[in-house]
Every structure is written in C-alpha cells, then in structure tokens.
PDB file of C-alpha atoms in Angstrom:
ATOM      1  CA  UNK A1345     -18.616 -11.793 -36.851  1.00  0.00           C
ATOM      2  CA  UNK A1346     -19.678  -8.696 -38.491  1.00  0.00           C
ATOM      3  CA  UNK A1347     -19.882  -8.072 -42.174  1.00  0.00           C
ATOM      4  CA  UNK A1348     -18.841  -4.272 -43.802  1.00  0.00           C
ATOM      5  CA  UNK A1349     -20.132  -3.310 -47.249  1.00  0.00           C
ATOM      6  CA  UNK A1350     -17.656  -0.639 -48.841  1.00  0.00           C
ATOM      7  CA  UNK A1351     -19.286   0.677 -51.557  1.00  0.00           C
ATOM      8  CA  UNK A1352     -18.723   3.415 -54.543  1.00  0.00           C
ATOM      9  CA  UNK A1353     -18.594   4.112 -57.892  1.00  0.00           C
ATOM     10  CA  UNK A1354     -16.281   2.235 -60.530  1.00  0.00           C
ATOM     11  CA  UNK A1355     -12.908   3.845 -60.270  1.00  0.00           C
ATOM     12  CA  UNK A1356     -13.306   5.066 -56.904  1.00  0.00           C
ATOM     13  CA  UNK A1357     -10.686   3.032 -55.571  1.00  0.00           C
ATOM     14  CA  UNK A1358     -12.554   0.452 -53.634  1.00  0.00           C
ATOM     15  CA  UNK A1359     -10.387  -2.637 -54.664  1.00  0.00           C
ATOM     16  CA  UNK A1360      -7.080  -0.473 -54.041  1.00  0.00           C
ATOM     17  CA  UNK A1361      -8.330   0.216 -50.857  1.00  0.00           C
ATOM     18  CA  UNK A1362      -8.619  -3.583 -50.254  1.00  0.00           C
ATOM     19  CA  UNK A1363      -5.589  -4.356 -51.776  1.00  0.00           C
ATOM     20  CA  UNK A1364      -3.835  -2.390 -49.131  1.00  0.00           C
ATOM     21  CA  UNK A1365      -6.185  -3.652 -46.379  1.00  0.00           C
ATOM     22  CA  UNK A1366      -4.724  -7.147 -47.814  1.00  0.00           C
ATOM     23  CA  UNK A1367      -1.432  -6.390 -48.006  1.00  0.00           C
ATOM     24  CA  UNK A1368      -0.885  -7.331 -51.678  1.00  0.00           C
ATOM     25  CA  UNK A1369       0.447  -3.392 -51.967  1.00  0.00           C
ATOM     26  CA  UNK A1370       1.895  -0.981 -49.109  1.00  0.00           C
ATOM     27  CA  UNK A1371      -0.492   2.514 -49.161  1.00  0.00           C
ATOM     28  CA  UNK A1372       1.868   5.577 -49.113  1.00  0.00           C
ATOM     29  CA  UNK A1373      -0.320   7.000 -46.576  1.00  0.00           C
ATOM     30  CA  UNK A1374      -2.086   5.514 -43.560  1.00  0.00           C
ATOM     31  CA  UNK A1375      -1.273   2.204 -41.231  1.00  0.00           C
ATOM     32  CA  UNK A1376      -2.974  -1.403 -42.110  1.00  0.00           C
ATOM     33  CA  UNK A1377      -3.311  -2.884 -38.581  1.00  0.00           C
ATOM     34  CA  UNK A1378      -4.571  -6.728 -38.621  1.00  0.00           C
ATOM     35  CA  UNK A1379      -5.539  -8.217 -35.574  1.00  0.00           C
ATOM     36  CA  UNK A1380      -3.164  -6.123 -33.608  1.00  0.00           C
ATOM     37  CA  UNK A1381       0.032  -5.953 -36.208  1.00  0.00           C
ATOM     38  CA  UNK A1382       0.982  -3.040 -38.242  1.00  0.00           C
ATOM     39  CA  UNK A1383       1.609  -4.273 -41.683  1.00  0.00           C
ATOM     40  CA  UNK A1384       3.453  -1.334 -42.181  1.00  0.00           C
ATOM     41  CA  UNK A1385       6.257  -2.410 -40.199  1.00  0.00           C
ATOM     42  CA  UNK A1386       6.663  -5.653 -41.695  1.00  0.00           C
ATOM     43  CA  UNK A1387       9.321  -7.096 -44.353  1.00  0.00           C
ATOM     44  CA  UNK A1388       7.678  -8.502 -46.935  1.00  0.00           C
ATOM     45  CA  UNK A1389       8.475 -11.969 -46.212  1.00  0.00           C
ATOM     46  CA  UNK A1390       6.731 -11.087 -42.878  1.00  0.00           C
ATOM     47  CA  UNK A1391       3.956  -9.452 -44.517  1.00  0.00           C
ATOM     48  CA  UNK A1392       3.317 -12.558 -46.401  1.00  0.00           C
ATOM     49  CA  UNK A1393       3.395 -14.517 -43.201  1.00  0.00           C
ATOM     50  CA  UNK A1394       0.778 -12.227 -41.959  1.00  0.00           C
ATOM     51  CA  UNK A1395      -1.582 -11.974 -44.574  1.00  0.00           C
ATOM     52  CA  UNK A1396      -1.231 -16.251 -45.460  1.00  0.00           C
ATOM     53  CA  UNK A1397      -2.301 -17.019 -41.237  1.00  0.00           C
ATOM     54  CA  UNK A1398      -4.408 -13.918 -40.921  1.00  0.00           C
ATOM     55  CA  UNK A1399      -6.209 -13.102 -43.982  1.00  0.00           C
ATOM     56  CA  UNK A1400      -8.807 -14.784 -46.173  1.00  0.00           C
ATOM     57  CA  UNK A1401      -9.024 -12.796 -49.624  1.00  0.00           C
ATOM     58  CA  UNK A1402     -12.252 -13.112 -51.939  1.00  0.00           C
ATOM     59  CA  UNK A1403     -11.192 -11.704 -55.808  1.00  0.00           C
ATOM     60  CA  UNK A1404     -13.781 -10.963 -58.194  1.00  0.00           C
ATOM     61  CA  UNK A1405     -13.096 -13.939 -60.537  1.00  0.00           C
ATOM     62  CA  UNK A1406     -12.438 -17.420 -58.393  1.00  0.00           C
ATOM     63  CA  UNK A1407      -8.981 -17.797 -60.247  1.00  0.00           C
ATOM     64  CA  UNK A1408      -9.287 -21.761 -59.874  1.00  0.00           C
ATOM     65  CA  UNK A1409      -6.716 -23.821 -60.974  1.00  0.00           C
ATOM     66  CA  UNK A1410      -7.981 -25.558 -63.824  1.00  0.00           C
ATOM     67  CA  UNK A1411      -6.564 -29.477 -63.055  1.00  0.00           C
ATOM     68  CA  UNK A1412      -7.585 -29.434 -59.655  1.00  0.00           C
ATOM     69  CA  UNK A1413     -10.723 -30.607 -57.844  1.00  0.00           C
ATOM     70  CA  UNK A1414     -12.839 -28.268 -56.148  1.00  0.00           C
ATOM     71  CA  UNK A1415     -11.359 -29.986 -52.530  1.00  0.00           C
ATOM     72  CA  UNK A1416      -7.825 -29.640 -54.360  1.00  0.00           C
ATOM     73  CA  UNK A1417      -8.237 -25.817 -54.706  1.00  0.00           C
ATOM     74  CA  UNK A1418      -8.377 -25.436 -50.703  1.00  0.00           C
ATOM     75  CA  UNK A1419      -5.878 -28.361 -49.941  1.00  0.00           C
ATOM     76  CA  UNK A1420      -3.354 -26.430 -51.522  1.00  0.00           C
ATOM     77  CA  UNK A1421      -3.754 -23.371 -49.681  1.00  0.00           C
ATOM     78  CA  UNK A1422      -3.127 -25.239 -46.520  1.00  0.00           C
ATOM     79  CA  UNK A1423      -0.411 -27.184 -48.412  1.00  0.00           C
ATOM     80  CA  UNK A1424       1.403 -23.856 -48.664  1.00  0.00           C
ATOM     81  CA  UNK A1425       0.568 -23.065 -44.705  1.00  0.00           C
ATOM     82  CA  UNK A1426       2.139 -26.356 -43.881  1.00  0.00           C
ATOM     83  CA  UNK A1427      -0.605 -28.314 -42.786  1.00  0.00           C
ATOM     84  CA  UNK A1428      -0.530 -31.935 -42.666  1.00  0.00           C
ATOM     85  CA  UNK A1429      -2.556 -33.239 -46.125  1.00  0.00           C
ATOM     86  CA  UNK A1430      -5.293 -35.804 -44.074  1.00  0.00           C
ATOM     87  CA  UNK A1431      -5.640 -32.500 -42.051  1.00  0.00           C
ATOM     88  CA  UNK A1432      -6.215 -30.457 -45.240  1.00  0.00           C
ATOM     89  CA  UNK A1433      -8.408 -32.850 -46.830  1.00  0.00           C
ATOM     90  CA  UNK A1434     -10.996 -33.013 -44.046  1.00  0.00           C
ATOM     91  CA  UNK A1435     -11.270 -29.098 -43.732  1.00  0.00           C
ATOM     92  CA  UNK A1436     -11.448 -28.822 -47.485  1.00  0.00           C
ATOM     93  CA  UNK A1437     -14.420 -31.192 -47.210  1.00  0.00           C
ATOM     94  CA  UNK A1438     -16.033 -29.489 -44.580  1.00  0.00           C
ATOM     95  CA  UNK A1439     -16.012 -25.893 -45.951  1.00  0.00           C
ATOM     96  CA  UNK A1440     -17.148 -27.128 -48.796  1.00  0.00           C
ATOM     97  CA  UNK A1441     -19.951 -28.583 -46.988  1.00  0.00           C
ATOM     98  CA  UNK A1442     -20.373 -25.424 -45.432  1.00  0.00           C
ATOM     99  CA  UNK A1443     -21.144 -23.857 -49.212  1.00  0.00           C
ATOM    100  CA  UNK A1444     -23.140 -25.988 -50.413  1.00  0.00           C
ATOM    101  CA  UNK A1445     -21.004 -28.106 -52.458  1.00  0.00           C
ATOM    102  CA  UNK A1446     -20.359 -31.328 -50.531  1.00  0.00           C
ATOM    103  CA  UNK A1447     -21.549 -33.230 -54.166  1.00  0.00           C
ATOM    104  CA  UNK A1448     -18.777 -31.237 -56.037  1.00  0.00           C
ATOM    105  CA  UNK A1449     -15.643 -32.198 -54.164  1.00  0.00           C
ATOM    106  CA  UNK A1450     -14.641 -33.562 -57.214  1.00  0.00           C
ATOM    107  CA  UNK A1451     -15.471 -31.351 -59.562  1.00  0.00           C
ATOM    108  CA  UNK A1452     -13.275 -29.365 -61.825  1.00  0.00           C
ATOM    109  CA  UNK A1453     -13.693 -25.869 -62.691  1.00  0.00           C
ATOM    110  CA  UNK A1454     -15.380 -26.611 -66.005  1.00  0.00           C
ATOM    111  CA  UNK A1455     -17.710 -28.656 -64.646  1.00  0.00           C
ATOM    112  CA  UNK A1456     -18.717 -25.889 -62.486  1.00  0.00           C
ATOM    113  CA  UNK A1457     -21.031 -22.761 -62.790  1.00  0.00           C
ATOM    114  CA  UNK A1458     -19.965 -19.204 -62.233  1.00  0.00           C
ATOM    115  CA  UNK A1459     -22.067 -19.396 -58.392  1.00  0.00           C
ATOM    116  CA  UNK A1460     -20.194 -22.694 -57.768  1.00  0.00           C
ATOM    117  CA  UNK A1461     -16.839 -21.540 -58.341  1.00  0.00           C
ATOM    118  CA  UNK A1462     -17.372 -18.570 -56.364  1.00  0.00           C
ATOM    119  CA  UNK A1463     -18.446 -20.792 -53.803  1.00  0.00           C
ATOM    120  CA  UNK A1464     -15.499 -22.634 -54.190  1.00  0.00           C
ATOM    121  CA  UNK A1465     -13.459 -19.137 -53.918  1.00  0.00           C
ATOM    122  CA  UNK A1466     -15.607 -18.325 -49.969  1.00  0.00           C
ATOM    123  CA  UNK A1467     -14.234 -21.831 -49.030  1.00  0.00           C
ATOM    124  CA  UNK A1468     -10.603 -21.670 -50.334  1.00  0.00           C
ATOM    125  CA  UNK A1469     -10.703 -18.291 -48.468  1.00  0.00           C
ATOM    126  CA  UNK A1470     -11.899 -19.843 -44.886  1.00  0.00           C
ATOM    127  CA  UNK A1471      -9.147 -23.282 -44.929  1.00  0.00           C
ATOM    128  CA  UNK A1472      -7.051 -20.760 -43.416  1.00  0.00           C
ATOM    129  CA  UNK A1473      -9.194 -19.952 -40.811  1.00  0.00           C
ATOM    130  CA  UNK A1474      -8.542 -16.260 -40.596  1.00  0.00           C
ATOM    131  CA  UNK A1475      -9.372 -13.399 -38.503  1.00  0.00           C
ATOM    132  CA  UNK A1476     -10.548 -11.326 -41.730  1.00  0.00           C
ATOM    133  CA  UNK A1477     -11.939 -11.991 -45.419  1.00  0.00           C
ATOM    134  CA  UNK A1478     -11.607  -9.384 -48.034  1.00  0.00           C
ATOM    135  CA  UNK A1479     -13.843  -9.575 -50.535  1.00  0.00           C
ATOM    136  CA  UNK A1480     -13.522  -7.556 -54.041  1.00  0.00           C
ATOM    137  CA  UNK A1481     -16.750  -7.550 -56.094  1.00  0.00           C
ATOM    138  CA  UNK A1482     -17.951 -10.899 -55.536  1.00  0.00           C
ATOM    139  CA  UNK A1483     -21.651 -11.150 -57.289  1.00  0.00           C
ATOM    140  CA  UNK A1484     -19.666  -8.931 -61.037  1.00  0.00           C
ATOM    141  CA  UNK A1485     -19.985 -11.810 -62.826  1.00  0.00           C
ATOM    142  CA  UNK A1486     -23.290 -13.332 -61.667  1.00  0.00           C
ATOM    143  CA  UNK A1487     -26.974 -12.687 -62.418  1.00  0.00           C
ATOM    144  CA  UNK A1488     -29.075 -11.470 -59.725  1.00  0.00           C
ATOM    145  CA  UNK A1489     -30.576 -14.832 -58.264  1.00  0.00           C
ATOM    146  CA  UNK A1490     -26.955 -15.807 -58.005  1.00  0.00           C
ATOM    147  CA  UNK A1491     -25.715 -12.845 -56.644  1.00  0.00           C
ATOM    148  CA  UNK A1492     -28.021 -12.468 -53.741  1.00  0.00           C
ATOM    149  CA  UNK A1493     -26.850 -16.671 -52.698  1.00  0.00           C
ATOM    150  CA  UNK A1494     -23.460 -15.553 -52.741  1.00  0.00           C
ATOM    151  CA  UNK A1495     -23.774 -12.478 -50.359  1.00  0.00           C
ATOM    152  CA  UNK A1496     -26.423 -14.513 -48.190  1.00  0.00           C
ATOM    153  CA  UNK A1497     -23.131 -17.005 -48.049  1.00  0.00           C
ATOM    154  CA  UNK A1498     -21.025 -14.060 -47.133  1.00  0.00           C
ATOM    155  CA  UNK A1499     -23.232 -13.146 -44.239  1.00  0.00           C
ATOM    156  CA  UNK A1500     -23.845 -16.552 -43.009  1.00  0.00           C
ATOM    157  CA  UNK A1501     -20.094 -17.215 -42.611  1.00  0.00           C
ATOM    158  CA  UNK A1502     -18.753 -14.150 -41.169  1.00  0.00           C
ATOM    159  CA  UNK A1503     -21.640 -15.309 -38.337  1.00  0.00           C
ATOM    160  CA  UNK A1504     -20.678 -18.476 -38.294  1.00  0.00           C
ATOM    161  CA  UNK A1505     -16.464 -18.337 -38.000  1.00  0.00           C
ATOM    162  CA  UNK A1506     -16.720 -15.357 -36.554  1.00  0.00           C
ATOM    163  CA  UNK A1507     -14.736 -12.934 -38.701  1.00  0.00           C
ATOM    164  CA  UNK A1508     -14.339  -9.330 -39.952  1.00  0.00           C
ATOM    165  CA  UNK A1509     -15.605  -9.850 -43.766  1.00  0.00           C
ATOM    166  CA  UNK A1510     -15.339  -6.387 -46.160  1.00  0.00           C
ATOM    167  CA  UNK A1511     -16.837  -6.658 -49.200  1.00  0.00           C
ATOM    168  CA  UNK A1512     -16.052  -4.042 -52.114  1.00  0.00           C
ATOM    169  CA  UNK A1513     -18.904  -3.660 -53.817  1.00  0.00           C
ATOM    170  CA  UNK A1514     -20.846  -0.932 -56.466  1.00  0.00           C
ATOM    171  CA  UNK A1515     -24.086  -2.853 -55.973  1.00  0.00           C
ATOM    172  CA  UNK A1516     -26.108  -0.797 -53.389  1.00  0.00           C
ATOM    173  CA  UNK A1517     -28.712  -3.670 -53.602  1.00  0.00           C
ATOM    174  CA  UNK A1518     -27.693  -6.171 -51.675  1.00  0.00           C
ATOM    175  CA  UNK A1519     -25.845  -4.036 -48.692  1.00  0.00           C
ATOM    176  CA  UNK A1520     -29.246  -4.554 -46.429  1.00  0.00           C
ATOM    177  CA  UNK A1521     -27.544  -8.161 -45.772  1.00  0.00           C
ATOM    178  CA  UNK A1522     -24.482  -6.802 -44.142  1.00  0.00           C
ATOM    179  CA  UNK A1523     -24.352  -5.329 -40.783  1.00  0.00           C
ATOM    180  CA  UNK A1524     -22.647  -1.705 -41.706  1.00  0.00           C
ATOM    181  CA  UNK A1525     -22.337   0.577 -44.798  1.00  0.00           C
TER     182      UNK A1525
END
C-alpha cells in the first residue's frame, strides 16, 4: 500500500536497478527478496514463476499488442497464468474500470492516446494481482497534464490493492504524490 519514487539522473542505473528488482536480469551483487523468496536462488523457470504470480511490471512504453482490444491486452496475461477466460474477462473489465477506461474495452491501440495506453499498461500490470508493481519511467512520453493523471493513478492503486509500487523516475516533480523518496 505504499508507493516508492527512485529517482536520478539519466544513466544512473535506475531501470537496471528495476530490472533486477523484476527479475528480468540476475545482479552480480546483492539478493532480490519478493515477498519472502530469494530470487537469487531460483532456476529460471522458477524465477519466471515468481515474477508472473508475484510481480506487476510498468515499462516506459505500454508495448500493446497491436490486434488486440484494450480488455484483450490483460486477458492474455491471465491466459498465460492459467486462468479460466470468463474469469479473465471480468477482471480485465474491472481494472479497466478501475483506470478510467470502462468505454475503451474495445479499443485498439491506435485508437488510443499515449495516457490511455498507459492506462491500459497500470491495468495489464494489476490482472495478476501481485504483491509488487515496478514501474520504469511511466509519464517519458506524456505531457505534463498527462503525466501528473498517470502518477495520481499510480498512487490511487497501490492504496487501493494494497501493494509495494516503485516507480523509476528522473522527474523530481511529481515525487510529492508518493509516500517515500
């Protein structure tokens, strides 16, 4: 339920930091513990286990599929997690309720804006419901008005699912909406 802003200068390595926090690389120094489990000690097929039940990850550009439907994008994630697809559907629906973007359900990616399908990203993120959300950068691409919805979102769902939410960031302006530095 608390929200972390990691911040630093470009090159600092903020999003390698995170990408070890995520698992998606093992650090040569140091112990990732999630929810208990050292990552460390892991096999990869284990690690992938962990990170797919226990991790939400937020990347800088929404990397949407480009055929699928906004609801599509988070069905598949719990496709992949085995979930039962009437199950899937009526998350997908929900979180993206939860955004803001109950209307776009439907919606491709190129029928979206830059705020929506980052929107889109915070849900696909959450159909997992994990214990932590990464998040790399998340306003880079969007103008200020923009920006300042998205990390409102960010702090209004790490409240409201109760998870651990870092967010990578350069952007000292909008760390006053998350609860440490």
């Amino acid at each position: 339920g608390e929200m972390l802003s990691l911040i630093g200068p470009s090159g600092s390595g903020k999003s390698s930091l995170l990408a070890a926090a995520a698992t998606l690389i093992r650090p040569t120094h140091g112990l990732v513990i999630i929810d208990g489990t050292t990552a460390s000690d892991l096999n990869d097929k284990e690690m992938t286990t962990l990170r797919r039940e226990t991790v939400g990850i937020i990347f800088q550009q929404p990397n949407l599929l480009a055929s699928l439907t906004s609801a599509e994008q988070l069905m598949v994630s719990d496709h992949l997690r085995g979930k039962p697809l009437k199950e899937a559907k009526a998350r997908a629906l929900e979180l993206l309720d939860v955004v803001g973007l109950a209307d776009s359900a439907k919606k491709r990616p190129h029928q979206l804006s830059g705020g929506q399908r980052q929107r889109v990203n915070i849900a696909r993120a959450l159909m997992g419901q994990p214990k932590v959300v990464l998040v790399d950068e998340p306003t880079a691409a969007l103008d200020h008005e923009r920006s300042e919805s998205i990390v409102r979102l960010l702090a209004q769902v790490t409240r409201e699912f109760a998870v651990a939410t870092v967010m990578v960031t350069h952007d000292t302006e909008f760390i006053s909406l998350t609860d440490a530095v």
